[in-house]
Amino acid sequence: MGENTQELADHGPCSHHRKLLNCSLFALFTLSLIYLIFYSSPSSSFASYANLFNQFKTQRSPKNNSLPPPQEWLQCDYSDGKWVWDDSVTGPRYDSENCDMKSTEKCVINGKPDKGYLHWRWQPAGCNLSALDPAAFLRLVRGKHLAFIGDSTARNQAEALVCHLSTVAQPETAHRYEERLGRKFWRWVFPAPHNVTVSTYWSPMLVRAEGHSEDYAMAQQAVILDALTEPWAADVAAMDVMVISAGHWFLRPAMYYEDGEVVGVYSRPDVANKTDIGYLGVYRKVIRRALEHVAGATSLAAGGGEKLVVVATIAPAHFDSKYSWNHRDACSRTKPFEEAEAEVAAKDAEMRTVVLEEVAAAAAAAARRRRRQRWGVRFEALDVTRLATMRPDGHPGPYLFAHSYDLRPVPETVANDCLHWCAPGLVDTFNDMLAKMIVAGAG
């Protein structure tokens, strides 16, 4: 007992003079931590603690390149915050008139009279979110392929990014595949010295779907749950940054197939002999299969490689329930919702939770693989549901064509877009957040 006690004393944290400096640093850190926890304001104590911890960890621990980089949310939760008016914004970030994007997103050119949507800036609760710097971004992703996969929200985000980057470098359109529904597959290349490729892959359900997604005249969908769509699923190994956005199409009536058999339906009262299994379990299964496919395809790629996979949570539409979808006031609000007004709808909240849970599970599995292989995939969630819910003013509304109503009032009955986002506009915030995620893995 005496020998063990003496040994413990000899190996205590402050038993030798040569450890005095380490002891002092440890005591200083402990006292600082106690002060932060008990004397700082509740709103700042966690952020301050996280910063101090990161500094201490950097000073005390060697960098372990076999582990994934720190999760961005440890430094700042970009999903939590508020929209603030920014008078420093003197004009659009880029000129949409001379940019390669779908014309219905060009709200400035189309004559949307309210320009406030250009001035609202997202202010996270615990930090600042700087605007994407196009020149710095191109340097950051030099030589890489960025792929936006899924529904029209993914395309909306990709087109906004390309237009923003076009302010400093002119891209070449390498491939177009456009049908009646429009812009199914698009690829831009920013030539040397950038050598950056940006692609969009139209796949609104990520798996094979026949029906409304291919022909709007058809009311229902036939969804094959065990068949990921081409070409995105085949191109995974060549993608360095993937942004997956899918959600809205899962809320449509559908019949689900797996292994060649009908396994259920959703919102199909015309099919009385099949069980309505809802949409949420199907959504989870598809997201999980997509992420598992990405992880597997990356592992099989020659030489492996680092890949960032970002899954966006649903960005909701804002069709005002007081009006029909084709009323001119279906989405005519000119300001963001106040905090008390911005309640996330139940379905949107459920789908957001699915994405956060599946991304977390994929990230945990990827971290285990990285420890063995020292390379792999980093999974992140682009959590935009709350910030997008607060912005009913950010949609094109009836302003879908260039100068449509310059000389006449908007008729009472008119086509409306209360789902997609004006560009420039709120959609650029998605790319601001994406840039932070890429930076987090570049160190």
Short mmCIF file of C-alpha atoms in Angstrom, two decimals:
data_model
loop_
_atom_site.label_atom_id
_atom_site.label_comp_id
_atom_site.label_asym_id
_atom_site.label_seq_id
_atom_site.Cartn_x
_atom_site.Cartn_y
_atom_site.Cartn_z
CA MET A 1 0.00 0.00 0.00
CA GLY A 2 2.78 2.41 0.93
CA GLU A 3 4.66 1.76 -2.30
CA ASN A 4 1.52 2.28 -4.39
CA THR A 5 0.74 5.50 -2.52
CA GLN A 6 4.25 6.80 -3.05
CA GLU A 7 4.12 5.83 -6.73
CA LEU A 8 0.83 7.72 -7.16
CA ALA A 9 2.33 10.76 -5.47
CA ASP A 10 5.42 10.61 -7.67
CA HIS A 11 3.22 10.54 -10.79
CA GLY A 12 0.73 13.22 -9.72
CA PRO A 13 0.17 16.18 -12.02
CA CYS A 14 2.30 18.57 -9.89
CA SER A 15 4.85 16.26 -8.29
CA HIS A 16 7.95 17.45 -10.16
CA HIS A 17 9.33 20.87 -10.88
CA ARG A 18 9.58 20.10 -14.58
CA LYS A 19 5.78 19.71 -14.67
CA LEU A 20 5.13 23.04 -12.98
CA LEU A 21 4.42 24.82 -16.28
CA ASN A 22 1.93 22.16 -17.36
CA CYS A 23 0.27 22.35 -13.96
CA SER A 24 -0.07 26.11 -14.20
CA LEU A 25 -1.64 25.88 -17.66
CA PHE A 26 -4.08 23.25 -16.44
CA ALA A 27 -5.06 25.38 -13.43
CA LEU A 28 -5.51 28.46 -15.63
CA PHE A 29 -7.74 26.53 -18.02
CA THR A 30 -9.82 25.12 -15.16
CA LEU A 31 -10.30 28.54 -13.53
CA SER A 32 -11.25 30.06 -16.89
CA LEU A 33 -13.77 27.30 -17.50
CA ILE A 34 -15.35 27.77 -14.05
CA TYR A 35 -15.63 31.50 -14.70
CA LEU A 36 -17.27 30.99 -18.06
CA ILE A 37 -19.80 28.50 -16.76
CA PHE A 38 -20.85 30.36 -13.62
CA TYR A 39 -20.34 34.03 -14.42
CA SER A 40 -20.89 34.45 -18.14
CA SER A 41 -24.32 35.25 -19.59
CA PRO A 42 -26.33 32.17 -20.66
CA SER A 43 -26.33 33.26 -24.31
CA SER A 44 -22.56 33.49 -24.56
CA SER A 45 -21.21 30.93 -22.11
CA PHE A 46 -21.42 27.89 -24.39
CA ALA A 47 -19.92 29.69 -27.38
CA SER A 48 -17.09 31.06 -25.22
CA TYR A 49 -16.45 27.65 -23.70
CA ALA A 50 -16.36 26.03 -27.14
CA ASN A 51 -13.85 28.59 -28.39
CA LEU A 52 -11.65 28.20 -25.30
CA PHE A 53 -11.81 24.44 -25.51
CA ASN A 54 -10.82 24.49 -29.18
CA GLN A 55 -7.86 26.79 -28.42
CA PHE A 56 -6.72 24.60 -25.53
CA LYS A 57 -7.12 21.46 -27.63
CA THR A 58 -5.11 23.01 -30.47
CA GLN A 59 -2.27 23.93 -28.13
CA ARG A 60 -2.18 20.65 -26.24
CA SER A 61 -2.98 17.99 -28.87
CA PRO A 62 -1.25 17.12 -32.13
CA LYS A 63 -3.50 17.16 -35.19
CA ASN A 64 -4.92 13.72 -35.98
CA ASN A 65 -5.44 13.59 -39.73
CA SER A 66 -7.15 10.19 -39.51
CA LEU A 67 -10.17 11.71 -37.81
CA PRO A 68 -12.86 13.81 -39.51
CA PRO A 69 -12.50 17.56 -38.99
CA PRO A 70 -14.50 19.14 -36.15
CA GLN A 71 -18.18 19.38 -36.91
CA GLU A 72 -19.06 22.90 -37.99
CA TRP A 73 -21.90 23.11 -35.50
CA LEU A 74 -19.40 22.93 -32.60
CA GLN A 75 -18.17 26.34 -33.71
CA CYS A 76 -21.48 27.79 -34.85
CA ASP A 77 -25.01 26.52 -35.35
CA TYR A 78 -25.91 28.26 -38.60
CA SER A 79 -29.47 26.91 -38.49
CA ASP A 80 -30.39 29.00 -35.43
CA GLY A 81 -30.71 32.76 -35.83
CA LYS A 82 -32.80 35.56 -37.28
CA TRP A 83 -33.11 37.66 -40.41
CA VAL A 84 -31.80 41.20 -40.03
CA TRP A 85 -32.09 44.13 -42.41
CA ASP A 86 -28.73 45.01 -43.91
CA ASP A 87 -28.40 48.53 -45.35
CA SER A 88 -24.87 47.75 -46.50
CA VAL A 89 -26.32 45.66 -49.32
CA THR A 90 -26.50 48.19 -52.15
CA GLY A 91 -27.53 45.83 -54.93
CA PRO A 92 -27.76 42.20 -56.08
CA ARG A 93 -24.75 39.94 -55.57
CA TYR A 94 -24.75 39.13 -59.28
CA ASP A 95 -26.52 39.98 -62.51
CA SER A 96 -29.15 37.32 -63.09
CA GLU A 97 -30.16 38.77 -66.48
CA ASN A 98 -26.94 37.65 -68.11
CA CYS A 99 -26.56 34.47 -66.12
CA ASP A 100 -27.36 30.85 -66.94
CA MET A 101 -30.31 30.09 -64.68
CA LYS A 102 -33.97 29.30 -65.08
CA SER A 103 -35.78 32.50 -66.09
CA THR A 104 -38.46 32.17 -63.41
CA GLU A 105 -35.82 32.72 -60.70
CA LYS A 106 -34.71 36.08 -62.11
CA CYS A 107 -36.94 38.19 -59.91
CA VAL A 108 -35.01 41.44 -60.45
CA ILE A 109 -35.40 41.19 -64.22
CA ASN A 110 -38.94 39.87 -64.03
CA GLY A 111 -40.09 43.02 -62.23
CA LYS A 112 -40.79 41.86 -58.69
CA PRO A 113 -41.58 45.31 -57.23
CA ASP A 114 -40.42 44.65 -53.68
CA LYS A 115 -36.61 44.57 -53.51
CA GLY A 116 -36.45 43.90 -49.78
CA TYR A 117 -35.63 40.24 -50.36
CA LEU A 118 -32.16 41.40 -51.46
CA HIS A 119 -31.41 43.15 -48.15
CA TRP A 120 -32.29 40.60 -45.48
CA ARG A 121 -29.21 38.90 -44.03
CA TRP A 122 -29.20 35.73 -41.94
CA GLN A 123 -27.65 36.35 -38.53
CA PRO A 124 -26.83 33.12 -36.64
CA ALA A 125 -27.36 33.30 -32.90
CA GLY A 126 -23.78 32.58 -31.85
CA CYS A 127 -21.58 33.93 -34.64
CA ASN A 128 -21.57 35.69 -38.00
CA LEU A 129 -22.17 34.14 -41.41
CA SER A 130 -20.08 35.95 -43.98
CA ALA A 131 -21.14 36.14 -47.61
CA LEU A 132 -19.46 33.77 -50.00
CA ASP A 133 -16.43 35.32 -51.70
CA PRO A 134 -16.51 33.95 -55.27
CA ALA A 135 -12.78 34.31 -55.94
CA ALA A 136 -11.84 32.68 -52.64
CA PHE A 137 -14.43 29.93 -53.19
CA LEU A 138 -12.98 29.03 -56.60
CA ARG A 139 -9.53 28.79 -55.03
CA LEU A 140 -10.93 26.61 -52.27
CA VAL A 141 -12.51 24.07 -54.65
CA ARG A 142 -9.87 24.23 -57.40
CA GLY A 143 -9.84 21.04 -59.43
CA LYS A 144 -13.01 19.68 -57.82
CA HIS A 145 -16.41 18.53 -59.04
CA LEU A 146 -19.43 19.92 -57.16
CA ALA A 147 -22.66 18.02 -57.80
CA PHE A 148 -26.17 19.14 -56.82
CA ILE A 149 -28.53 16.18 -56.79
CA GLY A 150 -32.26 15.91 -56.28
CA ASP A 151 -35.19 18.20 -56.89
CA SER A 152 -35.52 21.74 -58.20
CA THR A 153 -34.30 23.16 -54.88
CA ALA A 154 -30.92 21.58 -55.61
CA ARG A 155 -30.98 23.08 -59.11
CA ASN A 156 -32.02 26.47 -57.70
CA GLN A 157 -29.02 26.44 -55.34
CA ALA A 158 -26.59 25.28 -58.03
CA GLU A 159 -27.65 27.96 -60.50
CA ALA A 160 -27.30 30.66 -57.85
CA LEU A 161 -23.79 29.43 -57.05
CA VAL A 162 -22.73 29.38 -60.71
CA CYS A 163 -24.09 32.87 -61.25
CA HIS A 164 -22.23 34.17 -58.20
CA LEU A 165 -18.98 32.55 -59.28
CA SER A 166 -19.49 33.97 -62.77
CA THR A 167 -18.78 37.44 -61.40
CA VAL A 168 -15.07 36.54 -61.28
CA ALA A 169 -14.70 33.75 -63.87
CA GLN A 170 -16.72 32.83 -66.94
CA PRO A 171 -17.86 29.21 -67.02
CA GLU A 172 -18.36 27.07 -70.08
CA THR A 173 -21.53 25.01 -70.43
CA ALA A 174 -20.17 21.52 -70.93
CA HIS A 175 -23.42 19.58 -71.17
CA ARG A 176 -27.13 20.25 -71.32
CA TYR A 177 -30.01 17.86 -71.20
CA GLU A 178 -33.29 19.72 -71.28
CA GLU A 179 -36.77 18.34 -71.76
CA ARG A 180 -40.22 19.76 -71.22
CA LEU A 181 -39.79 19.83 -67.44
CA GLY A 182 -36.52 21.65 -68.01
CA ARG A 183 -32.87 21.50 -66.99
CA LYS A 184 -32.67 17.86 -65.98
CA PHE A 185 -28.91 17.63 -66.26
CA TRP A 186 -26.62 20.64 -66.51
CA ARG A 187 -22.86 20.97 -66.26
CA TRP A 188 -20.66 24.06 -66.08
CA VAL A 189 -16.86 24.11 -66.15
CA PHE A 190 -14.75 26.97 -64.88
CA PRO A 191 -11.57 26.48 -66.93
CA ALA A 192 -7.95 26.79 -65.83
CA PRO A 193 -6.63 27.90 -63.49
CA HIS A 194 -9.79 26.91 -61.59
CA ASN A 195 -10.74 23.60 -63.23
CA VAL A 196 -13.96 23.56 -61.23
CA THR A 197 -17.00 21.63 -62.42
CA VAL A 198 -20.54 22.23 -61.18
CA SER A 199 -23.27 19.77 -62.18
CA THR A 200 -26.97 19.35 -61.51
CA TYR A 201 -28.66 15.95 -61.53
CA TRP A 202 -32.46 15.95 -61.66
CA SER A 203 -33.68 13.16 -59.39
CA PRO A 204 -36.54 14.49 -57.24
CA MET A 205 -36.89 11.26 -55.25
CA LEU A 206 -33.30 10.01 -55.61
CA VAL A 207 -34.74 6.64 -56.64
CA ARG A 208 -36.51 5.77 -59.88
CA ALA A 209 -39.95 7.32 -60.18
CA GLU A 210 -42.43 7.19 -63.04
CA GLY A 211 -45.47 9.39 -63.32
CA HIS A 212 -45.85 12.97 -62.22
CA SER A 213 -42.12 13.66 -61.93
CA GLU A 214 -41.78 12.82 -65.63
CA ASP A 215 -45.15 14.05 -66.85
CA TYR A 216 -47.05 16.72 -64.95
CA ALA A 217 -50.32 15.59 -66.56
CA MET A 218 -50.16 12.43 -64.42
CA ALA A 219 -51.41 12.82 -60.85
CA GLN A 220 -49.63 9.89 -59.18
CA GLN A 221 -46.18 8.39 -58.94
CA ALA A 222 -44.83 4.87 -59.20
CA VAL A 223 -41.71 4.80 -57.03
CA ILE A 224 -39.16 1.98 -57.21
CA LEU A 225 -37.47 2.16 -53.81
CA ASP A 226 -34.57 -0.19 -54.59
CA ALA A 227 -33.41 1.52 -57.79
CA LEU A 228 -31.34 4.68 -57.36
CA THR A 229 -31.51 6.82 -60.46
CA GLU A 230 -28.87 7.25 -63.10
CA PRO A 231 -26.72 9.09 -63.86
CA TRP A 232 -26.10 10.47 -60.36
CA ALA A 233 -25.68 7.08 -58.71
CA ALA A 234 -23.13 6.03 -61.33
CA ASP A 235 -21.11 9.26 -61.10
CA VAL A 236 -20.55 9.31 -57.32
CA ALA A 237 -16.87 8.36 -57.47
CA ALA A 238 -16.13 11.42 -59.62
CA MET A 239 -17.82 13.87 -57.24
CA ASP A 240 -15.83 15.75 -54.61
CA VAL A 241 -18.68 17.77 -53.06
CA MET A 242 -22.24 16.47 -53.20
CA VAL A 243 -25.30 18.49 -52.22
CA ILE A 244 -28.43 16.35 -51.98
CA SER A 245 -31.81 18.04 -51.74
CA ALA A 246 -35.00 16.00 -51.92
CA GLY A 247 -38.27 16.24 -50.03
CA HIS A 248 -41.21 17.94 -51.69
CA TRP A 249 -41.95 15.13 -54.13
CA PHE A 250 -42.37 12.59 -51.34
CA LEU A 251 -45.56 14.36 -50.28
CA ARG A 252 -47.32 13.43 -53.53
CA PRO A 253 -49.64 10.41 -53.99
CA ALA A 254 -47.58 7.35 -54.83
CA MET A 255 -47.43 3.58 -55.15
CA TYR A 256 -44.22 2.03 -53.84
CA TYR A 257 -42.40 -0.96 -55.33
CA GLU A 258 -39.57 -3.03 -53.93
CA ASP A 259 -38.15 -6.28 -55.33
CA GLY A 260 -40.72 -6.00 -58.09
CA GLU A 261 -43.66 -6.04 -55.69
CA VAL A 262 -46.01 -3.34 -54.41
CA VAL A 263 -45.11 -2.72 -50.76
CA GLY A 264 -47.60 0.05 -50.07
CA VAL A 265 -49.13 3.32 -51.19
CA TYR A 266 -49.41 6.88 -49.99
CA SER A 267 -52.55 8.99 -50.36
CA ARG A 268 -54.06 6.67 -52.97
CA PRO A 269 -57.73 6.09 -52.03
CA ASP A 270 -58.24 4.68 -55.52
CA VAL A 271 -56.11 1.65 -54.53
CA ALA A 272 -58.27 0.09 -51.84
CA ASN A 273 -56.45 -3.25 -51.52
CA LYS A 274 -53.03 -1.78 -50.65
CA THR A 275 -51.88 -0.47 -47.27
CA ASP A 276 -51.25 3.25 -46.98
CA ILE A 277 -47.78 3.29 -45.41
CA GLY A 278 -47.38 7.06 -45.45
CA TYR A 279 -44.43 8.99 -46.82
CA LEU A 280 -42.09 9.41 -43.85
CA GLY A 281 -40.77 5.85 -43.59
CA VAL A 282 -40.22 5.81 -47.34
CA TYR A 283 -38.36 9.12 -47.15
CA ARG A 284 -36.08 7.74 -44.44
CA LYS A 285 -35.41 4.57 -46.40
CA VAL A 286 -34.49 6.51 -49.55
CA ILE A 287 -32.18 8.95 -47.73
CA ARG A 288 -30.48 6.06 -45.96
CA ARG A 289 -30.01 4.08 -49.17
CA ALA A 290 -28.62 7.10 -50.96
CA LEU A 291 -26.05 7.77 -48.21
CA GLU A 292 -25.08 4.11 -47.97
CA HIS A 293 -24.57 4.04 -51.73
CA VAL A 294 -22.34 7.11 -51.57
CA ALA A 295 -20.24 5.59 -48.78
CA GLY A 296 -19.91 2.30 -50.64
CA ALA A 297 -19.11 3.88 -53.99
CA THR A 298 -16.44 6.05 -52.39
CA SER A 299 -14.84 3.05 -50.67
CA LEU A 300 -14.68 1.19 -53.99
CA ALA A 301 -13.22 4.14 -55.89
CA ALA A 302 -9.66 3.64 -57.05
CA GLY A 303 -7.35 5.10 -54.44
CA GLY A 304 -10.25 6.28 -52.28
CA GLY A 305 -10.43 10.01 -51.72
CA GLU A 306 -11.97 12.69 -49.55
CA LYS A 307 -15.58 13.59 -50.26
CA LEU A 308 -18.01 16.01 -48.63
CA VAL A 309 -21.64 14.95 -48.76
CA VAL A 310 -24.17 17.59 -47.71
CA VAL A 311 -27.84 16.75 -47.31
CA ALA A 312 -30.19 19.73 -47.19
CA THR A 313 -33.27 19.73 -45.02
CA ILE A 314 -36.51 20.75 -46.69
CA ALA A 315 -37.02 24.41 -47.58
CA PRO A 316 -40.80 24.88 -47.40
CA ALA A 317 -43.14 26.54 -49.83
CA HIS A 318 -45.29 29.51 -48.77
CA PHE A 319 -48.61 29.23 -50.57
CA ASP A 320 -50.94 31.28 -48.37
CA SER A 321 -53.87 29.12 -47.28
CA LYS A 322 -56.22 32.12 -47.49
CA TYR A 323 -55.93 32.07 -51.27
CA SER A 324 -55.96 29.57 -54.09
CA TRP A 325 -52.55 28.72 -55.54
CA ASN A 326 -53.21 30.85 -58.61
CA HIS A 327 -54.37 33.98 -56.81
CA ARG A 328 -52.04 36.95 -57.23
CA ASP A 329 -51.67 37.19 -53.45
CA ALA A 330 -50.76 33.52 -52.93
CA CYS A 331 -47.30 34.64 -51.73
CA SER A 332 -47.32 38.42 -51.71
CA ARG A 333 -45.77 39.13 -48.31
CA THR A 334 -42.85 41.59 -48.48
CA LYS A 335 -41.13 40.90 -45.13
CA PRO A 336 -39.89 37.84 -43.23
CA PHE A 337 -42.10 36.32 -40.59
CA GLU A 338 -41.64 37.49 -37.04
CA GLU A 339 -40.37 34.91 -34.57
CA ALA A 340 -43.85 34.05 -33.28
CA GLU A 341 -45.22 33.64 -36.83
CA ALA A 342 -42.54 31.31 -38.16
CA GLU A 343 -43.77 27.94 -36.95
CA VAL A 344 -42.28 25.04 -38.90
CA ALA A 345 -45.07 22.88 -40.31
CA ALA A 346 -45.39 19.38 -38.82
CA LYS A 347 -44.49 17.56 -42.05
CA ASP A 348 -41.49 19.80 -42.65
CA ALA A 349 -40.33 19.23 -39.08
CA GLU A 350 -40.64 15.45 -39.48
CA MET A 351 -38.68 15.41 -42.72
CA ARG A 352 -36.02 17.67 -41.25
CA THR A 353 -35.62 15.25 -38.34
CA VAL A 354 -35.19 12.33 -40.74
CA VAL A 355 -32.35 14.12 -42.54
CA LEU A 356 -30.59 15.12 -39.32
CA GLU A 357 -30.82 11.58 -37.90
CA GLU A 358 -29.73 9.81 -41.07
CA VAL A 359 -26.85 12.20 -41.67
CA ALA A 360 -25.70 11.76 -38.06
CA ALA A 361 -25.78 7.96 -38.44
CA ALA A 362 -23.88 8.12 -41.74
CA ALA A 363 -21.32 10.49 -40.21
CA ALA A 364 -20.72 8.16 -37.26
CA ALA A 365 -20.18 5.18 -39.58
CA ALA A 366 -17.89 7.26 -41.79
CA ALA A 367 -15.81 8.34 -38.78
CA ARG A 368 -15.22 4.70 -37.88
CA ARG A 369 -14.09 3.95 -41.43
CA ARG A 370 -11.80 6.98 -41.48
CA ARG A 371 -9.97 5.75 -38.39
CA ARG A 372 -9.16 2.55 -40.28
CA GLN A 373 -8.61 3.90 -43.78
CA ARG A 374 -7.45 7.49 -43.12
CA TRP A 375 -9.71 8.79 -45.88
CA GLY A 376 -13.38 8.63 -46.70
CA VAL A 377 -16.58 10.63 -46.68
CA ARG A 378 -17.64 13.51 -44.47
CA PHE A 379 -21.40 13.83 -44.06
CA GLU A 380 -23.03 17.12 -43.06
CA ALA A 381 -26.60 18.41 -42.85
CA LEU A 382 -27.41 21.74 -44.46
CA ASP A 383 -30.17 22.66 -42.01
CA VAL A 384 -32.17 25.37 -43.79
CA THR A 385 -35.74 24.52 -42.75
CA ARG A 386 -36.11 27.12 -40.02
CA LEU A 387 -34.41 29.99 -41.83
CA ALA A 388 -36.36 29.27 -45.03
CA THR A 389 -39.66 28.98 -43.14
CA MET A 390 -39.19 32.58 -42.00
CA ARG A 391 -38.92 33.95 -45.56
CA PRO A 392 -42.31 33.99 -47.35
CA ASP A 393 -41.11 37.10 -49.18
CA GLY A 394 -38.30 35.30 -51.00
CA HIS A 395 -40.29 33.57 -53.77
CA PRO A 396 -40.92 34.81 -57.33
CA GLY A 397 -44.71 34.73 -56.88
CA PRO A 398 -46.34 35.82 -60.16
CA TYR A 399 -43.15 37.43 -61.50
CA LEU A 400 -42.09 34.54 -63.69
CA PHE A 401 -41.23 36.23 -66.97
CA ALA A 402 -39.11 39.22 -67.93
CA HIS A 403 -40.95 42.53 -67.50
CA SER A 404 -44.33 40.75 -67.55
CA TYR A 405 -46.23 43.41 -65.61
CA ASP A 406 -44.21 46.54 -66.27
CA LEU A 407 -47.10 48.32 -67.94
CA ARG A 408 -50.14 46.62 -66.41
CA PRO A 409 -51.34 45.34 -63.05
CA VAL A 410 -51.03 41.70 -62.07
CA PRO A 411 -54.33 39.95 -62.85
CA GLU A 412 -56.20 38.35 -59.96
CA THR A 413 -55.76 34.86 -61.41
CA VAL A 414 -52.19 34.10 -62.40
CA ALA A 415 -49.56 31.37 -62.23
CA ASN A 416 -47.52 31.58 -59.01
CA ASP A 417 -44.22 30.21 -57.82
CA CYS A 418 -44.25 30.15 -54.02
CA LEU A 419 -41.77 27.27 -53.80
CA HIS A 420 -38.53 28.27 -55.53
CA TRP A 421 -36.34 31.19 -54.50
CA CYS A 422 -35.43 34.44 -56.19
CA ALA A 423 -31.79 34.59 -57.23
CA PRO A 424 -30.08 36.63 -55.98
CA GLY A 425 -31.90 36.18 -52.70
CA LEU A 426 -32.33 33.78 -49.82
CA VAL A 427 -30.88 30.86 -51.81
CA ASP A 428 -27.45 32.51 -51.65
CA THR A 429 -27.50 31.95 -47.88
CA PHE A 430 -27.56 28.21 -48.59
CA ASN A 431 -24.29 28.63 -50.48
CA ASP A 432 -22.80 30.82 -47.74
CA MET A 433 -23.38 27.92 -45.35
CA LEU A 434 -22.05 25.39 -47.86
CA ALA A 435 -18.84 27.38 -48.18
CA LYS A 436 -18.33 27.21 -44.40
CA MET A 437 -18.75 23.43 -44.49
CA ILE A 438 -16.16 23.09 -47.24
CA VAL A 439 -13.73 25.34 -45.34
CA ALA A 440 -14.22 23.24 -42.20
CA GLY A 441 -12.80 20.21 -43.98
CA ALA A 442 -10.01 22.00 -45.80
CA GLY A 443 -7.77 22.59 -42.80
#
